[in-house]
mmCIF file of C-alpha atoms in Angstrom:
data_model
loop_
_atom_site.group_PDB
_atom_site.id
_atom_site.type_symbol
_atom_site.label_atom_id
_atom_site.label_comp_id
_atom_site.label_asym_id
_atom_site.label_seq_id
_atom_site.Cartn_x
_atom_site.Cartn_y
_atom_site.Cartn_z
ATOM 1 C CA UNK A 1 -7.201 233.166 -64.101
ATOM 2 C CA UNK A 2 -9.876 231.007 -62.474
ATOM 3 C CA UNK A 3 -7.404 228.112 -62.328
ATOM 4 C CA UNK A 4 -4.807 230.255 -60.536
ATOM 5 C CA UNK A 5 -7.323 231.313 -57.923
ATOM 6 C CA UNK A 6 -8.358 227.712 -57.286
ATOM 7 C CA UNK A 7 -4.732 226.629 -57.119
ATOM 8 C CA UNK A 8 -3.719 229.337 -54.693
ATOM 9 C CA UNK A 9 -6.848 228.658 -52.676
ATOM 10 C CA UNK A 10 -5.982 224.942 -52.475
ATOM 11 C CA UNK A 11 -2.431 225.853 -51.558
ATOM 12 C CA UNK A 12 -3.630 228.232 -48.832
ATOM 13 C CA UNK A 13 -5.960 225.562 -47.498
ATOM 14 C CA UNK A 14 -3.210 222.963 -47.263
ATOM 15 C CA UNK A 15 -0.861 225.424 -45.578
ATOM 16 C CA UNK A 16 -3.621 226.340 -43.151
ATOM 17 C CA UNK A 17 -4.362 222.684 -42.431
ATOM 18 C CA UNK A 18 -0.673 222.037 -41.816
ATOM 19 C CA UNK A 19 -0.564 225.004 -39.457
ATOM 20 C CA UNK A 20 -3.634 223.824 -37.562
ATOM 21 C CA UNK A 21 -2.189 220.323 -37.223
ATOM 22 C CA UNK A 22 1.088 221.756 -35.983
ATOM 23 C CA UNK A 23 -0.718 224.069 -33.579
ATOM 24 C CA UNK A 24 -2.756 221.148 -32.240
ATOM 25 C CA UNK A 25 0.292 218.989 -31.675
ATOM 26 C CA UNK A 26 2.016 221.966 -30.053
ATOM 27 C CA UNK A 27 -0.912 222.440 -27.703
ATOM 28 C CA UNK A 28 -0.807 218.833 -26.521
ATOM 29 C CA UNK A 29 2.965 218.933 -26.086
ATOM 30 C CA UNK A 30 2.605 222.151 -24.097
ATOM 31 C CA UNK A 31 -0.150 220.558 -22.032
ATOM 32 C CA UNK A 32 1.978 217.474 -21.280
ATOM 33 C CA UNK A 33 4.916 219.683 -20.331
ATOM 34 C CA UNK A 34 2.767 221.749 -17.993
ATOM 35 C CA UNK A 35 1.458 218.590 -16.331
ATOM 36 C CA UNK A 36 4.991 217.223 -15.903
ATOM 37 C CA UNK A 37 4.735 214.091 -13.777
ATOM 38 C CA UNK A 38 1.257 215.076 -12.679
ATOM 39 C CA UNK A 39 -0.673 212.566 -14.756
ATOM 40 C CA UNK A 40 -4.125 212.073 -13.163
ATOM 41 C CA UNK A 41 -3.436 208.353 -13.670
ATOM 42 C CA UNK A 42 -1.544 208.518 -10.336
ATOM 43 C CA UNK A 43 -4.906 208.416 -8.551
ATOM 44 C CA UNK A 44 -5.976 205.417 -10.597
ATOM 45 C CA UNK A 45 -2.681 203.635 -9.837
ATOM 46 C CA UNK A 46 -3.400 204.091 -6.097
ATOM 47 C CA UNK A 47 -6.916 202.768 -6.575
ATOM 48 C CA UNK A 48 -5.539 199.774 -8.468
ATOM 49 C CA UNK A 49 -3.250 198.963 -5.558
ATOM 50 C CA UNK A 50 -6.265 199.011 -3.247
ATOM 51 C CA UNK A 51 -8.139 196.620 -5.543
ATOM 52 C CA UNK A 52 -5.097 194.324 -5.764
ATOM 53 C CA UNK A 53 -4.977 193.846 -1.990
ATOM 54 C CA UNK A 54 -8.733 193.895 -1.329
ATOM 55 C CA UNK A 55 -10.491 190.568 -0.632
ATOM 56 C CA UNK A 56 -13.248 189.992 -3.204
ATOM 57 C CA UNK A 57 -15.503 187.324 -4.683
ATOM 58 C CA UNK A 58 -17.074 184.216 -3.098
ATOM 59 C CA UNK A 59 -13.675 183.112 -1.761
ATOM 60 C CA UNK A 60 -12.997 186.561 -0.250
ATOM 61 C CA UNK A 61 -9.440 186.288 -1.547
ATOM 62 C CA UNK A 62 -7.119 189.011 -2.831
ATOM 63 C CA UNK A 63 -5.216 189.013 -6.108
ATOM 64 C CA UNK A 64 -1.911 189.262 -4.230
ATOM 65 C CA UNK A 65 -0.948 185.696 -5.259
ATOM 66 C CA UNK A 66 -1.868 186.202 -8.907
ATOM 67 C CA UNK A 67 0.953 185.021 -11.186
ATOM 68 C CA UNK A 68 1.432 187.407 -14.107
ATOM 69 C CA UNK A 69 4.240 185.272 -15.481
ATOM 70 C CA UNK A 70 7.184 186.072 -13.203
ATOM 71 C CA UNK A 71 5.832 184.186 -10.178
ATOM 72 C CA UNK A 72 2.929 184.631 -7.754
ATOM 73 C CA UNK A 73 2.573 188.252 -6.723
ATOM 74 C CA UNK A 74 5.581 189.487 -8.730
ATOM 75 C CA UNK A 75 4.488 192.689 -10.437
ATOM 76 C CA UNK A 76 7.707 194.498 -11.189
ATOM 77 C CA UNK A 77 8.415 194.198 -14.903
ATOM 78 C CA UNK A 78 5.704 191.559 -15.385
ATOM 79 C CA UNK A 79 3.654 193.557 -17.877
ATOM 80 C CA UNK A 80 6.615 193.898 -20.243
ATOM 81 C CA UNK A 81 6.643 190.140 -20.895
ATOM 82 C CA UNK A 82 2.962 189.959 -21.820
ATOM 83 C CA UNK A 83 1.218 188.602 -23.821
ATOM 84 C CA UNK A 84 2.720 185.174 -23.088
ATOM 85 C CA UNK A 85 1.771 181.509 -22.814
ATOM 86 C CA UNK A 86 0.615 180.319 -19.380
ATOM 87 C CA UNK A 87 0.944 176.615 -18.552
ATOM 88 C CA UNK A 88 -1.829 176.656 -15.938
ATOM 89 C CA UNK A 89 -4.321 178.174 -18.358
ATOM 90 C CA UNK A 90 -3.059 176.414 -21.462
ATOM 91 C CA UNK A 91 -3.234 179.509 -23.626
ATOM 92 C CA UNK A 92 -1.604 182.802 -24.494
ATOM 93 C CA UNK A 93 -2.921 185.667 -22.359
ATOM 94 C CA UNK A 94 -2.714 189.426 -22.265
ATOM 95 C CA UNK A 95 -2.945 191.360 -18.994
ATOM 96 C CA UNK A 96 -6.733 191.494 -18.948
ATOM 97 C CA UNK A 97 -7.150 187.800 -19.782
ATOM 98 C CA UNK A 98 -4.686 186.949 -17.036
ATOM 99 C CA UNK A 99 -6.438 189.152 -14.475
ATOM 100 C CA UNK A 100 -9.730 187.503 -15.389
ATOM 101 C CA UNK A 101 -8.089 184.078 -14.890
ATOM 102 C CA UNK A 102 -6.854 185.113 -11.428
ATOM 103 C CA UNK A 103 -10.234 186.567 -10.458
ATOM 104 C CA UNK A 104 -11.906 183.260 -11.391
ATOM 105 C CA UNK A 105 -9.266 180.951 -9.892
ATOM 106 C CA UNK A 106 -8.272 182.875 -6.766
ATOM 107 C CA UNK A 107 -11.422 184.812 -5.937
ATOM 108 C CA UNK A 108 -14.014 182.382 -7.303
ATOM 109 C CA UNK A 109 -15.729 185.077 -9.335
ATOM 110 C CA UNK A 110 -17.847 184.396 -12.389
ATOM 111 C CA UNK A 111 -17.050 185.374 -15.944
ATOM 112 C CA UNK A 112 -20.364 187.284 -16.074
ATOM 113 C CA UNK A 113 -19.360 189.332 -13.038
ATOM 114 C CA UNK A 114 -15.957 190.206 -14.510
ATOM 115 C CA UNK A 115 -17.344 191.051 -17.955
ATOM 116 C CA UNK A 116 -20.341 193.019 -16.646
ATOM 117 C CA UNK A 117 -18.548 196.353 -17.045
ATOM 118 C CA UNK A 118 -14.799 196.038 -17.568
ATOM 119 C CA UNK A 119 -14.429 199.548 -19.023
ATOM 120 C CA UNK A 120 -15.864 202.891 -17.888
ATOM 121 C CA UNK A 121 -19.000 204.223 -19.504
ATOM 122 C CA UNK A 122 -19.879 207.907 -19.675
ATOM 123 C CA UNK A 123 -19.965 209.442 -16.204
ATOM 124 C CA UNK A 124 -17.946 206.658 -14.583
ATOM 125 C CA UNK A 125 -14.850 207.388 -12.519
ATOM 126 C CA UNK A 126 -13.046 204.220 -13.546
ATOM 127 C CA UNK A 127 -13.478 200.458 -13.213
ATOM 128 C CA UNK A 128 -11.622 197.778 -11.285
ATOM 129 C CA UNK A 129 -10.009 196.487 -14.487
ATOM 130 C CA UNK A 130 -8.789 199.952 -15.486
ATOM 131 C CA UNK A 131 -7.368 200.609 -12.023
ATOM 132 C CA UNK A 132 -5.621 197.227 -11.845
ATOM 133 C CA UNK A 133 -4.159 197.720 -15.324
ATOM 134 C CA UNK A 134 -2.808 201.168 -14.384
ATOM 135 C CA UNK A 135 -1.303 199.824 -11.147
ATOM 136 C CA UNK A 136 0.375 196.825 -12.798
ATOM 137 C CA UNK A 137 1.624 198.593 -15.924
ATOM 138 C CA UNK A 138 3.138 201.370 -13.818
ATOM 139 C CA UNK A 139 5.461 198.772 -12.287
ATOM 140 C CA UNK A 140 6.986 198.036 -15.690
ATOM 141 C CA UNK A 141 7.898 201.680 -16.283
ATOM 142 C CA UNK A 142 11.101 202.005 -18.354
ATOM 143 C CA UNK A 143 11.265 198.210 -18.856
ATOM 144 C CA UNK A 144 11.752 197.086 -22.466
ATOM 145 C CA UNK A 145 8.760 195.457 -24.154
ATOM 146 C CA UNK A 146 9.789 191.768 -24.306
ATOM 147 C CA UNK A 147 6.871 189.507 -25.269
ATOM 148 C CA UNK A 148 7.952 185.875 -25.475
ATOM 149 C CA UNK A 149 7.850 184.243 -28.905
ATOM 150 C CA UNK A 150 9.594 181.027 -27.835
ATOM 151 C CA UNK A 151 6.566 178.766 -27.916
ATOM 152 C CA UNK A 152 4.606 177.776 -31.028
ATOM 153 C CA UNK A 153 1.397 179.003 -29.343
ATOM 154 C CA UNK A 154 2.928 182.453 -28.952
ATOM 155 C CA UNK A 155 4.117 182.556 -32.551
ATOM 156 C CA UNK A 156 0.694 181.395 -33.692
ATOM 157 C CA UNK A 157 -0.858 184.249 -31.707
ATOM 158 C CA UNK A 158 1.377 186.745 -33.509
ATOM 159 C CA UNK A 159 0.418 185.238 -36.877
ATOM 160 C CA UNK A 160 -3.277 185.467 -35.971
ATOM 161 C CA UNK A 161 -2.808 189.077 -34.863
ATOM 162 C CA UNK A 162 -1.141 189.943 -38.151
ATOM 163 C CA UNK A 163 -3.965 188.268 -40.065
ATOM 164 C CA UNK A 164 -6.590 190.211 -38.089
ATOM 165 C CA UNK A 165 -4.660 193.448 -38.592
ATOM 166 C CA UNK A 166 -5.019 193.105 -42.375
ATOM 167 C CA UNK A 167 -8.470 191.465 -42.355
ATOM 168 C CA UNK A 168 -11.019 193.672 -44.101
ATOM 169 C CA UNK A 169 -14.573 193.269 -42.875
ATOM 170 C CA UNK A 170 -17.732 195.035 -41.774
ATOM 171 C CA UNK A 171 -20.050 197.448 -43.592
ATOM 172 C CA UNK A 172 -17.130 199.776 -44.386
ATOM 173 C CA UNK A 173 -14.801 196.972 -45.519
ATOM 174 C CA UNK A 174 -12.210 198.229 -43.025
ATOM 175 C CA UNK A 175 -9.145 196.572 -41.567
ATOM 176 C CA UNK A 176 -6.824 197.950 -38.893
ATOM 177 C CA UNK A 177 -4.337 198.431 -41.708
ATOM 178 C CA UNK A 178 -6.723 200.745 -43.582
ATOM 179 C CA UNK A 179 -5.715 203.489 -41.134
ATOM 180 C CA UNK A 180 -2.549 202.089 -39.604
ATOM 181 C CA UNK A 181 -0.132 200.914 -42.286
ATOM 182 C CA UNK A 182 1.211 204.234 -43.508
ATOM 183 C CA UNK A 183 3.382 206.765 -41.700
ATOM 184 C CA UNK A 184 2.608 210.480 -41.498
ATOM 185 C CA UNK A 185 -1.160 210.187 -41.994
ATOM 186 C CA UNK A 186 -3.902 211.439 -39.762
ATOM 187 C CA UNK A 187 -7.642 211.166 -39.187
ATOM 188 C CA UNK A 188 -9.218 214.534 -38.450
ATOM 189 C CA UNK A 189 -6.381 216.107 -36.419
ATOM 190 C CA UNK A 190 -5.080 212.916 -34.800
ATOM 191 C CA UNK A 191 -1.846 211.421 -36.058
ATOM 192 C CA UNK A 192 -2.246 207.806 -37.089
ATOM 193 C CA UNK A 193 0.582 205.479 -36.137
ATOM 194 C CA UNK A 194 1.966 203.052 -38.684
ATOM 195 C CA UNK A 195 1.479 199.982 -36.514
ATOM 196 C CA UNK A 196 3.226 197.445 -38.732
ATOM 197 C CA UNK A 197 6.496 199.349 -38.268
ATOM 198 C CA UNK A 198 8.577 199.097 -35.104
ATOM 199 C CA UNK A 199 8.545 202.847 -34.546
ATOM 200 C CA UNK A 200 4.799 203.203 -34.879
ATOM 201 C CA UNK A 201 3.955 200.139 -32.818
ATOM 202 C CA UNK A 202 6.456 201.182 -30.125
ATOM 203 C CA UNK A 203 4.928 204.658 -29.801
ATOM 204 C CA UNK A 204 1.462 203.185 -29.374
ATOM 205 C CA UNK A 205 2.237 200.109 -27.294
ATOM 206 C CA UNK A 206 4.471 201.831 -24.751
ATOM 207 C CA UNK A 207 1.977 204.625 -23.999
ATOM 208 C CA UNK A 208 -1.116 202.491 -23.278
ATOM 209 C CA UNK A 209 -2.888 202.108 -20.853
ATOM 210 C CA UNK A 210 -3.309 205.870 -20.732
ATOM 211 C CA UNK A 211 -5.264 208.608 -19.032
ATOM 212 C CA UNK A 212 -7.651 210.055 -21.604
ATOM 213 C CA UNK A 213 -8.062 213.761 -20.865
ATOM 214 C CA UNK A 214 -11.263 213.992 -22.936
ATOM 215 C CA UNK A 215 -12.858 211.124 -20.995
ATOM 216 C CA UNK A 216 -11.318 211.643 -17.554
ATOM 217 C CA UNK A 217 -10.495 207.947 -17.115
ATOM 218 C CA UNK A 218 -7.631 205.523 -17.688
ATOM 219 C CA UNK A 219 -8.213 203.404 -20.780
ATOM 220 C CA UNK A 220 -6.570 199.995 -21.147
ATOM 221 C CA UNK A 221 -4.875 198.444 -24.166
ATOM 222 C CA UNK A 222 -7.806 196.023 -24.460
ATOM 223 C CA UNK A 223 -10.209 198.967 -24.566
ATOM 224 C CA UNK A 224 -8.085 200.589 -27.271
ATOM 225 C CA UNK A 225 -8.377 197.450 -29.411
ATOM 226 C CA UNK A 226 -12.093 197.206 -28.748
ATOM 227 C CA UNK A 227 -12.705 200.844 -29.629
ATOM 228 C CA UNK A 228 -10.742 200.516 -32.885
ATOM 229 C CA UNK A 229 -12.963 197.592 -33.862
ATOM 230 C CA UNK A 230 -16.027 199.610 -32.902
ATOM 231 C CA UNK A 231 -14.854 202.395 -35.202
ATOM 232 C CA UNK A 232 -14.526 199.778 -37.949
ATOM 233 C CA UNK A 233 -18.186 198.793 -37.250
ATOM 234 C CA UNK A 234 -17.095 195.259 -36.329
ATOM 235 C CA UNK A 235 -18.730 193.130 -33.613
ATOM 236 C CA UNK A 236 -17.737 194.042 -30.057
ATOM 237 C CA UNK A 237 -14.300 192.712 -29.194
ATOM 238 C CA UNK A 238 -14.531 190.629 -26.015
ATOM 239 C CA UNK A 239 -11.973 191.505 -23.329
ATOM 240 C CA UNK A 240 -9.294 188.821 -23.048
ATOM 241 C CA UNK A 241 -10.595 186.934 -26.098
ATOM 242 C CA UNK A 242 -8.145 185.254 -28.511
ATOM 243 C CA UNK A 243 -8.764 188.077 -31.017
ATOM 244 C CA UNK A 244 -7.898 190.728 -28.408
ATOM 245 C CA UNK A 245 -4.811 188.821 -27.268
ATOM 246 C CA UNK A 246 -3.732 188.283 -30.886
ATOM 247 C CA UNK A 247 -3.921 191.977 -31.796
ATOM 248 C CA UNK A 248 -1.986 192.941 -28.660
ATOM 249 C CA UNK A 249 0.621 190.251 -29.359
ATOM 250 C CA UNK A 250 1.055 191.629 -32.872
ATOM 251 C CA UNK A 251 1.624 195.141 -31.500
ATOM 252 C CA UNK A 252 3.839 194.016 -28.606
ATOM 253 C CA UNK A 253 6.161 191.972 -30.835
ATOM 254 C CA UNK A 254 6.390 194.818 -33.366
ATOM 255 C CA UNK A 255 7.224 197.152 -30.459
ATOM 256 C CA UNK A 256 9.720 194.774 -28.806
ATOM 257 C CA UNK A 257 12.740 196.511 -27.309
ATOM 258 C CA UNK A 258 11.051 199.868 -26.731
ATOM 259 C CA UNK A 259 10.775 201.102 -23.135
ATOM 260 C CA UNK A 260 7.347 201.225 -21.535
ATOM 261 C CA UNK A 261 6.179 204.693 -20.488
ATOM 262 C CA UNK A 262 2.650 203.868 -19.366
ATOM 263 C CA UNK A 263 0.223 204.947 -18.050
ATOM 264 C CA UNK A 264 0.522 207.663 -20.679
ATOM 265 C CA UNK A 265 -1.400 210.898 -21.123
ATOM 266 C CA UNK A 266 -3.637 211.163 -24.183
ATOM 267 C CA UNK A 267 -5.884 213.844 -25.662
ATOM 268 C CA UNK B 1 -12.428 208.540 -4.245
ATOM 269 C CA UNK B 2 -13.083 212.245 -4.446
ATOM 270 C CA UNK B 3 -11.157 214.328 -1.963
ATOM 271 C CA UNK B 4 -7.612 213.385 -2.837
ATOM 272 C CA UNK B 5 -5.174 216.123 -3.806
ATOM 273 C CA UNK B 6 -1.644 215.625 -5.017
ATOM 274 C CA UNK B 7 0.214 218.833 -4.282
ATOM 275 C CA UNK B 8 3.746 220.070 -4.791
ATOM 276 C CA UNK B 9 5.289 223.422 -3.883
ATOM 277 C CA UNK B 10 8.719 224.447 -5.036
ATOM 278 C CA UNK B 11 10.727 227.608 -4.390
ATOM 279 C CA UNK B 12 11.848 229.159 -7.724
ATOM 280 C CA UNK B 13 14.039 232.100 -6.689
ATOM 281 C CA UNK B 14 11.675 234.992 -5.855
ATOM 282 C CA UNK B 15 8.460 233.028 -6.016
ATOM 283 C CA UNK B 16 6.918 229.720 -4.987
ATOM 284 C CA UNK B 17 5.343 227.503 -7.607
ATOM 285 C CA UNK B 18 2.407 225.382 -6.450
ATOM 286 C CA UNK B 19 1.070 222.527 -8.545
ATOM 287 C CA UNK B 20 -2.009 220.634 -7.445
ATOM 288 C CA UNK B 21 -3.854 217.752 -9.061
ATOM 289 C CA UNK B 22 -7.317 217.007 -7.679
ATOM 290 C CA UNK B 23 -9.385 213.853 -7.948
ATOM 291 C CA UNK B 24 -12.864 215.018 -8.919
ATOM 292 C CA UNK B 25 -15.433 213.986 -11.567
ATOM 293 C CA UNK B 26 -16.391 217.610 -12.411
ATOM 294 C CA UNK B 27 -19.760 216.607 -13.889
ATOM 295 C CA UNK B 28 -21.483 219.492 -15.634
ATOM 296 C CA UNK B 29 -25.023 218.225 -15.082
ATOM 297 C CA UNK B 30 -25.622 218.411 -18.831
ATOM 298 C CA UNK B 31 -24.412 214.922 -19.775
ATOM 299 C CA UNK B 32 -26.511 211.805 -20.029
ATOM 300 C CA UNK B 33 -25.395 208.306 -19.135
ATOM 301 C CA UNK B 34 -25.560 205.242 -21.393
ATOM 302 C CA UNK B 35 -29.226 204.714 -20.444
ATOM 303 C CA UNK B 36 -30.101 208.301 -21.381
ATOM 304 C CA UNK B 37 -30.566 209.468 -17.784
ATOM 305 C CA UNK B 38 -29.023 212.826 -16.857
ATOM 306 C CA UNK B 39 -25.832 212.591 -14.797
ATOM 307 C CA UNK B 40 -26.270 214.968 -11.808
ATOM 308 C CA UNK B 41 -24.027 218.018 -11.640
ATOM 309 C CA UNK B 42 -21.035 217.514 -9.375
ATOM 310 C CA UNK B 43 -18.243 220.037 -9.593
ATOM 311 C CA UNK B 44 -15.846 222.069 -7.475
ATOM 312 C CA UNK B 45 -17.127 225.568 -6.697
ATOM 313 C CA UNK B 46 -14.392 227.077 -4.563
ATOM 314 C CA UNK B 47 -10.656 226.548 -4.353
ATOM 315 C CA UNK B 48 -8.378 228.182 -1.808
ATOM 316 C CA UNK B 49 -4.605 228.048 -1.590
ATOM 317 C CA UNK B 50 -3.049 229.094 1.702
ATOM 318 C CA UNK B 51 0.542 229.738 2.734
ATOM 319 C CA UNK B 52 1.081 229.374 6.503
ATOM 320 C CA UNK B 53 -2.665 229.928 6.969
ATOM 321 C CA UNK B 54 -2.807 233.100 4.838
ATOM 322 C CA UNK B 55 -4.898 232.965 1.677
ATOM 323 C CA UNK B 56 -2.705 233.477 -1.411
ATOM 324 C CA UNK B 57 -5.335 232.448 -3.945
ATOM 325 C CA UNK B 58 -9.101 232.079 -3.854
ATOM 326 C CA UNK B 59 -11.050 231.045 -6.930
ATOM 327 C CA UNK B 60 -14.630 230.280 -7.947
ATOM 328 C CA UNK B 61 -14.764 227.358 -10.334
ATOM 329 C CA UNK B 62 -17.619 225.970 -12.361
ATOM 330 C CA UNK B 63 -18.695 223.143 -14.601
ATOM 331 C CA UNK B 64 -16.345 224.220 -17.407
ATOM 332 C CA UNK B 65 -13.261 222.965 -15.559
ATOM 333 C CA UNK B 66 -12.072 219.500 -16.604
ATOM 334 C CA UNK B 67 -12.368 216.275 -14.639
ATOM 335 C CA UNK B 68 -9.436 215.689 -12.262
ATOM 336 C CA UNK B 69 -8.414 219.361 -12.495
ATOM 337 C CA UNK B 70 -4.839 220.550 -12.439
ATOM 338 C CA UNK B 71 -4.032 223.892 -10.788
ATOM 339 C CA UNK B 72 -0.748 225.765 -11.107
ATOM 340 C CA UNK B 73 -0.060 229.087 -9.347
ATOM 341 C CA UNK B 74 2.888 231.188 -8.258
ATOM 342 C CA UNK B 75 3.097 233.475 -5.256
ATOM 343 C CA UNK B 76 5.758 235.573 -3.522
ATOM 344 C CA UNK B 77 6.810 235.495 0.103
ATOM 345 C CA UNK B 78 7.251 231.770 0.588
ATOM 346 C CA UNK B 79 10.350 229.999 1.872
ATOM 347 C CA UNK B 80 11.457 226.356 1.861
ATOM 348 C CA UNK B 81 9.837 224.467 4.738
ATOM 349 C CA UNK B 82 6.691 226.615 4.851
ATOM 350 C CA UNK B 83 3.383 224.839 4.729
ATOM 351 C CA UNK B 84 1.121 225.254 1.705
ATOM 352 C CA UNK B 85 -2.435 223.936 1.617
ATOM 353 C CA UNK B 86 -5.055 223.568 -1.105
ATOM 354 C CA UNK B 87 -8.720 223.193 -0.149
ATOM 355 C CA UNK B 88 -11.761 222.815 -2.379
ATOM 356 C CA UNK B 89 -15.507 222.678 -1.785
ATOM 357 C CA UNK B 90 -17.938 221.299 -4.360
ATOM 358 C CA UNK B 91 -21.638 221.828 -5.060
ATOM 359 C CA UNK B 92 -22.546 218.842 -2.867
ATOM 360 C CA UNK B 93 -20.743 220.372 0.087
ATOM 361 C CA UNK B 94 -17.915 217.824 -0.086
ATOM 362 C CA UNK B 95 -14.403 219.057 0.489
ATOM 363 C CA UNK B 96 -10.892 217.970 -0.367
ATOM 364 C CA UNK B 97 -7.652 219.088 1.190
ATOM 365 C CA UNK B 98 -3.964 218.609 0.567
ATOM 366 C CA UNK B 99 -0.942 220.060 2.309
ATOM 367 C CA UNK B 100 2.750 220.044 1.588
ATOM 368 C CA UNK B 101 5.927 221.845 2.547
ATOM 369 C CA UNK B 102 7.757 224.127 0.139
ATOM 370 C CA UNK B 103 10.849 222.431 -1.244
#
């Protein structure tokens, strides 16, 4: 008798949980549908364009001649080929690392200046890095993710990213894979993508950077990596660092072929 | 940065559908920044939608509305080519305005 009650209670609970999860997903889908093309990221894209053409730094230069891999100033489709190896820098770079390189080389700015506050804190309306990322990524809309793996440096970056993905560390002995190597799982009510599969990595990689409704700002892919490491209680991931580039390379290569749909719209 | 409005108005048979996206921080005044200092309240208090100068919607908003708010309304009596405007005023006295023509 007691057993039956517990069993039916457990059953009811799991049905309820399933219903809540479904309802939640439904709400976000409904929300996205209602918004249509009206992603608040459009404002941030405009702001990014202003930053791109605004003289800044000791050299009072713009970023207009910044080479994101397809030639100086070529933005269309450029994000889709990142991360990639850059001859002039001698290393593999993601978007944020490359923007930092251009800010130093073209505008004469210091690393301290660029790293002072790359991502919005509470109450901020966005940062230069977030705006530039939104502006640049938007110009690769519907382009297939095509990170180069031709050079040994690029393949080594993928291997490092894979190693970091499975590397357990920190007070909770967590790795990225702890949450992200199974399909159909969730944390609280958020679905967790299986990032070592093409499907999972594609869903995540093509929708970041994204406007975060709960935070009111555009978050970059680098921020996403950094926040995941924060949740794992690991040391702060430095923007544009080899570890950040490696993790993004791992995701980009796993997602290769999928069409970019960023800036996305997230909870 | 505040002040921008992205607005669209489309004729849907008998009624006109207006969709407006506004750039605004909508700070409640109850949050604290990273240093623990309160972030001052800054939110839209009044929103007005007009069709050829006539008010078709007037609303009082407050701190509970999200950042970068999205407004969707429908009204009757519009026709393609008519001008529709959205205006807001916030608690600091700042305003934002956007106009478009009904498509």
